[in-house]
Short mmCIF file of C-alpha atoms and ligand atoms in Angstrom, two decimals:
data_model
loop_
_atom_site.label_atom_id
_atom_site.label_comp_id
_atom_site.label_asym_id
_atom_site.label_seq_id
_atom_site.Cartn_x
_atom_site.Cartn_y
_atom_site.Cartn_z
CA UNK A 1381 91.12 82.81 61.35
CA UNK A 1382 92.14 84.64 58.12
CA UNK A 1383 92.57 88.27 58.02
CA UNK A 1384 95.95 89.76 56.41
CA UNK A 1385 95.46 93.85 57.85
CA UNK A 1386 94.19 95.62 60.79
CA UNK A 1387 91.22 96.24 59.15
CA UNK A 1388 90.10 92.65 58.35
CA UNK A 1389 90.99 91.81 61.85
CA UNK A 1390 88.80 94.55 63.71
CA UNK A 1391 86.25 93.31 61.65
CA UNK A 1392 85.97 89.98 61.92
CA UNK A 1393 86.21 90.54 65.68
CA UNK A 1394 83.21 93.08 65.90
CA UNK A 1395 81.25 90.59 64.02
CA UNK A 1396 82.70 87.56 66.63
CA UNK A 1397 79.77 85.58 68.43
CA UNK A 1398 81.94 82.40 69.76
CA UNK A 1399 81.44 82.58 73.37
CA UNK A 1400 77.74 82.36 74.36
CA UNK A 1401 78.23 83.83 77.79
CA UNK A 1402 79.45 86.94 77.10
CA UNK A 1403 77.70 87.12 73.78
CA UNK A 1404 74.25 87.43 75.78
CA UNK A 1405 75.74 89.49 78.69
CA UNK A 1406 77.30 92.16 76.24
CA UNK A 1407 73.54 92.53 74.38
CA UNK A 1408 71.81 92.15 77.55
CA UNK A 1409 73.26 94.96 78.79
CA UNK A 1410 73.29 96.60 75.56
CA UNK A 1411 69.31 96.59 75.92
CA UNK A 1412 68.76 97.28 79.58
CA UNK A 1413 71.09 100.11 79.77
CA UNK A 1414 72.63 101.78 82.90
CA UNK A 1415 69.72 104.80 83.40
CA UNK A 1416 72.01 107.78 82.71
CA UNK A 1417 73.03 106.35 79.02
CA UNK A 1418 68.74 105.44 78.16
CA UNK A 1419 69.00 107.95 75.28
CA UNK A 1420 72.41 106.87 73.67
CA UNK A 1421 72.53 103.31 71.37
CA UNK A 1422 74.92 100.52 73.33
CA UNK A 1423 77.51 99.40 70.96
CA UNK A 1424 76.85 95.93 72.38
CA UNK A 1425 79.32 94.21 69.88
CA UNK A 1426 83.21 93.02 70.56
CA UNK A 1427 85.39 95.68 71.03
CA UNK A 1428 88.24 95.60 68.38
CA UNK A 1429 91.60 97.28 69.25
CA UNK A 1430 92.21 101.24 68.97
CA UNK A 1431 94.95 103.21 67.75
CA UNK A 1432 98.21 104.01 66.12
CA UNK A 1433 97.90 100.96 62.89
CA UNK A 1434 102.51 100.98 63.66
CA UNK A 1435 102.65 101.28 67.41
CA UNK A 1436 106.11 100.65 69.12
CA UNK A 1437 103.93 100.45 72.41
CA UNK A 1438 100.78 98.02 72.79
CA UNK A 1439 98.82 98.67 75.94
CA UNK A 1440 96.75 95.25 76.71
CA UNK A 1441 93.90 95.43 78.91
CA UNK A 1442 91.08 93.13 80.74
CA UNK A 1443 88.18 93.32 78.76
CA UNK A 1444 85.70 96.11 77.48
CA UNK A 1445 83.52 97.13 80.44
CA UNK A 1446 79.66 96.96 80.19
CA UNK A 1447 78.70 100.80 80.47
CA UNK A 1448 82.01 101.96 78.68
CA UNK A 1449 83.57 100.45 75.67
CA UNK A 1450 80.63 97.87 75.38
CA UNK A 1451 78.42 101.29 74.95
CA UNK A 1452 80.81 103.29 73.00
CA UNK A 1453 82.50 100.66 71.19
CA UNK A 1454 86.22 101.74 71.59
CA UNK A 1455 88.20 100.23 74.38
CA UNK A 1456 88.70 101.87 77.33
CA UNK A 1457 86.76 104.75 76.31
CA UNK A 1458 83.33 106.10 78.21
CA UNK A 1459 84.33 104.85 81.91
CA UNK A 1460 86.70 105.98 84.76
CA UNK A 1461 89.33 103.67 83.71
CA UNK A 1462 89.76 104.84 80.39
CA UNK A 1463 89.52 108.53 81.85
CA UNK A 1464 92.70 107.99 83.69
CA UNK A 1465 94.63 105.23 80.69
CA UNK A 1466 94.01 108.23 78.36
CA UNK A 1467 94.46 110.77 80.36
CA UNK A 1468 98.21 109.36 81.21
CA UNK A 1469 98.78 108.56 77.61
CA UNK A 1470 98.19 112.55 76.56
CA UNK A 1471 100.48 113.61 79.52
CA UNK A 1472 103.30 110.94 78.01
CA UNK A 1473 102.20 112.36 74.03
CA UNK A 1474 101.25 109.11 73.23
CA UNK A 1475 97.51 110.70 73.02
CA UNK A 1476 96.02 113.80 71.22
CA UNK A 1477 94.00 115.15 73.81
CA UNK A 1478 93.24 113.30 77.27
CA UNK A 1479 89.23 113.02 77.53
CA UNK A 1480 88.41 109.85 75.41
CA UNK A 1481 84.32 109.78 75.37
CA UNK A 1482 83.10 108.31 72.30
CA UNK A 1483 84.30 107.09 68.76
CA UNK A 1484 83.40 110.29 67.10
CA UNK A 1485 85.82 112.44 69.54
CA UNK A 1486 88.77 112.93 68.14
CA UNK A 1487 91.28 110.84 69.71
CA UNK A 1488 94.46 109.89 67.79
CA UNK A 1489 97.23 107.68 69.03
CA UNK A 1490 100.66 108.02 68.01
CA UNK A 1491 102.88 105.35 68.33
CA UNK A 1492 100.31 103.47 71.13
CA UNK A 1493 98.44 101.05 70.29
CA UNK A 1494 95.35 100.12 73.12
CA UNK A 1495 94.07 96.60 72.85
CA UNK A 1496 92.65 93.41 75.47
CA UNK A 1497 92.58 90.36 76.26
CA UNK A 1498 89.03 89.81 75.82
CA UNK A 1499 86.97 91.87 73.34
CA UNK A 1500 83.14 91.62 74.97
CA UNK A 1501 82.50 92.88 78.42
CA UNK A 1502 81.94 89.94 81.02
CA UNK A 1503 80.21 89.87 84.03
CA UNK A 1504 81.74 91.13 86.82
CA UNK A 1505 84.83 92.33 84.21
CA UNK A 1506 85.66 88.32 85.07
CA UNK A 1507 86.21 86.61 81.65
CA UNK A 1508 86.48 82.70 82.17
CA UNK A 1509 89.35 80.46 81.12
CA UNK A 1510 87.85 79.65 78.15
CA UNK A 1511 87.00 82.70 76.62
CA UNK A 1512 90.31 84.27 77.23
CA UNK A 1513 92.16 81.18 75.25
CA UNK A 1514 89.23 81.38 72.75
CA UNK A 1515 89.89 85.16 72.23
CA UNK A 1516 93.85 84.85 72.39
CA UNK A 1517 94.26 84.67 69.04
CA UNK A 1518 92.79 87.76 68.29
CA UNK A 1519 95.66 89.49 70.76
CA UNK A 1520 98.21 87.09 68.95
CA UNK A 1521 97.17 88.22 65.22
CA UNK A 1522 96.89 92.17 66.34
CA UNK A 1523 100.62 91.75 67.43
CA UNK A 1524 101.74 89.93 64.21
CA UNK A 1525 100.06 92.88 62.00
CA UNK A 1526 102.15 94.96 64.19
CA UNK A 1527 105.78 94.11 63.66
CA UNK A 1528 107.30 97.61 64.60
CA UNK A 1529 105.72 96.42 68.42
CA UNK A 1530 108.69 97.12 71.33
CA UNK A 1531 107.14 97.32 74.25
CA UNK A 1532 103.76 95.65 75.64
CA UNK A 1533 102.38 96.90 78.86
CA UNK A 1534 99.81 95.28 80.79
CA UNK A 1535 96.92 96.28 82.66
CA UNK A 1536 96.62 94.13 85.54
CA UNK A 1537 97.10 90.47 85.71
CA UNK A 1538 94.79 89.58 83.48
CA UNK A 1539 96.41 91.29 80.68
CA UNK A 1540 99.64 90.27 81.79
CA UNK A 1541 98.34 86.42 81.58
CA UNK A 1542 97.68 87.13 77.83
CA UNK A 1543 100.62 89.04 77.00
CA UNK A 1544 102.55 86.10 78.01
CA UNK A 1545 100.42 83.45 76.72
CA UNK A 1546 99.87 85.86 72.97
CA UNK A 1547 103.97 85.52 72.89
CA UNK A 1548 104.08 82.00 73.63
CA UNK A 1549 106.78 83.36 76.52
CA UNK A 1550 109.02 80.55 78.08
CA UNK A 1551 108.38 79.18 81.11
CA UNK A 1552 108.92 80.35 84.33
CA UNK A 1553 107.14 83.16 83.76
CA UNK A 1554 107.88 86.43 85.20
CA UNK A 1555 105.28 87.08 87.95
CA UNK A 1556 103.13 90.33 87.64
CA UNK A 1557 103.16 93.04 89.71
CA UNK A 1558 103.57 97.27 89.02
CA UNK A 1559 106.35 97.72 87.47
CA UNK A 1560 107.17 94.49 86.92
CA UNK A 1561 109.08 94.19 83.53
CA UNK A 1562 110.50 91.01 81.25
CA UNK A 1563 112.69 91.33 77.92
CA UNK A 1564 110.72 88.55 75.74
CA UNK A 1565 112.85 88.06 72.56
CA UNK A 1566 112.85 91.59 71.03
CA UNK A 1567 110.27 92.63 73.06
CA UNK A 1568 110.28 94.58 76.45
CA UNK A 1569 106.87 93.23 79.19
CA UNK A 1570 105.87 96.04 81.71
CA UNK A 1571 103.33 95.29 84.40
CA UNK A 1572 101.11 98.07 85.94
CA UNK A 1573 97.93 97.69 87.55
CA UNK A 1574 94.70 98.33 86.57
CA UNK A 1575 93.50 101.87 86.39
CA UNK A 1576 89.97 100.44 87.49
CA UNK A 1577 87.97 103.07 90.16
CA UNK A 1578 88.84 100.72 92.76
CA UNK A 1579 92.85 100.99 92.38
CA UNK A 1580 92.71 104.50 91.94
CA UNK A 1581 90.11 105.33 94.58
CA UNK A 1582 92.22 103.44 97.35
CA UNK A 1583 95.65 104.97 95.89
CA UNK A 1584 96.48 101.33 95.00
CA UNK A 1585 97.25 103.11 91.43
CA UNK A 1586 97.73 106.87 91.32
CA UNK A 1587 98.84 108.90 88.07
CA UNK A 1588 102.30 109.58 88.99
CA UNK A 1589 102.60 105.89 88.93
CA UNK A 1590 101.13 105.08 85.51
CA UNK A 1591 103.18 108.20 84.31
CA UNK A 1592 106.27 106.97 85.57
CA UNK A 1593 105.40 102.91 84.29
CA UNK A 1594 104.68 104.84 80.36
CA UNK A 1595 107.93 106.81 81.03
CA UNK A 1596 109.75 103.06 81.73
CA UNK A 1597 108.31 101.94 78.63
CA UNK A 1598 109.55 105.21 76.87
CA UNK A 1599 113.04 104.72 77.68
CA UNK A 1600 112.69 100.62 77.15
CA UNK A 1601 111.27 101.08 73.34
CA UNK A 1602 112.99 104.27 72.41
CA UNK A 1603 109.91 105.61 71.36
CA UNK A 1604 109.41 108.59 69.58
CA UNK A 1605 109.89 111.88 71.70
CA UNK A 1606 107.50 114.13 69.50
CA UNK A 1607 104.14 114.98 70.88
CA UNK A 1608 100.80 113.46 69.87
CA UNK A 1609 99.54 116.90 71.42
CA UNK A 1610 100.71 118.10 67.76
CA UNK A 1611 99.06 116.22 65.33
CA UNK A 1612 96.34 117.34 63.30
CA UNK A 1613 96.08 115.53 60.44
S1 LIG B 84 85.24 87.33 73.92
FE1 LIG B 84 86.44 87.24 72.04
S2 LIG B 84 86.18 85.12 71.27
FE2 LIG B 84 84.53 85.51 72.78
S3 LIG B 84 82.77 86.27 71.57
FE3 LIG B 84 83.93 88.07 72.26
S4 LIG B 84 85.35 88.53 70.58
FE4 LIG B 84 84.60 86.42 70.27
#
């Protein structure tokens, strides 16, 4: 791949076509549409990472879902998971304002960076083996373009899987669980799980806990203390 900014990178993954599955499933449901979103255009494309372009903190999640970020084309925004990721991220001020509902509303990340392990929604949110290791190196060349990176924290196994594999970790690898953690060279590896509707429904996840993993991650990168809450440029 080639690609020497942020920029070129989100590009050439929007424009990415290289696994066929997914490829059909993320236009498929692009054109069928879930009933309450018949009026709005899907975004139906690969789902490029979102956020601050020097994050010390890289959030990496399982894949774009098919009624959220594969309609509004922004990760984890337009479905209940990203309600309660962004949500979290305003109360720890890594987030100017906590609804995140489409490209065009505002959002700005400061020093968080929100990225996955594989850009196009798959069926079932279950991406096979292959396309995570063919869509690796888009997680691997987002964290080289981001060298001031101290922290990653993972959504769920999946993203943990890719964290590990996108930093070439050493075996044994830690196992994942909330709240796991791992110091990986210079860098710190939190686990959390997924804020999907059925964690948070059955209390699996709640926000205390996602507060208190971001706080963990605060403390580990020595992240900035002022607020995104404040910025308005
Ligand atoms: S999942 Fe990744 S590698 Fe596969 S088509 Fe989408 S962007 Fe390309």
């Amino acid at each position: 791949m080639t690609g020497s900014s942020l920029a070129a990178l989100e590009a050439e993954i929007v424009s990415c076509r290289a696994c066929p599955r997914l490829v059909a499933w993320r236009e498929e449901v692009g054109r069928v549409k879930r009933r309450a979103f018949a009026d709005q255009e899907y975004w139906a494309r690969p789902v490029p990472g979102f956020g601050d372009p020097d994050p010390w903190l890289v959030v990496v999640g399982l894949a774009p879902s098919a009624h959220g970020a594969n309609r509004t084309g922004r990760v984890f925004t337009g479905d209940p998971s990203g309600d309660v990721l962004f949500s979290a991220l305003w109360r720890a001020g890594l987030a100017s304002q906590p609804e995140s509902t489409g490209r065009g509303d505002g959002m700005r990340l400061r020093g968080c960076r929100v990225a996955a392990a594989v850009r196009c929604a798959p069926p079932d949110n279950r991406p096979a083996p292959d396309e995570r290791s063919r869509c690796r190196p888009y997680l691997v060349r987002e964290l080289s373009l981001c060298p001031g990176v101290r922290v990653l924290l993972a959504l769920g196994a999946v993203g943990w899987d890719a964290a590990l594999r996108a930093l070439d970790a050493p075996r044994p690898w830690p196992r994942f669980g909330h709240g796991s953690e791992a110091r990986l060279g210079d860098l710190w590896l939190l686990g959390s799980y997924h804020p999907s509707p059925q964690n948070v429904s059955t209390g699996r996840l709640t926000p205390a806990m996602l507060d208190g993993v971001l706080a963990r991650a605060r403390a580990l990168g020595r992240g900035p203390s002022s607020s995104a809450h404040e910025q308005d440029d």
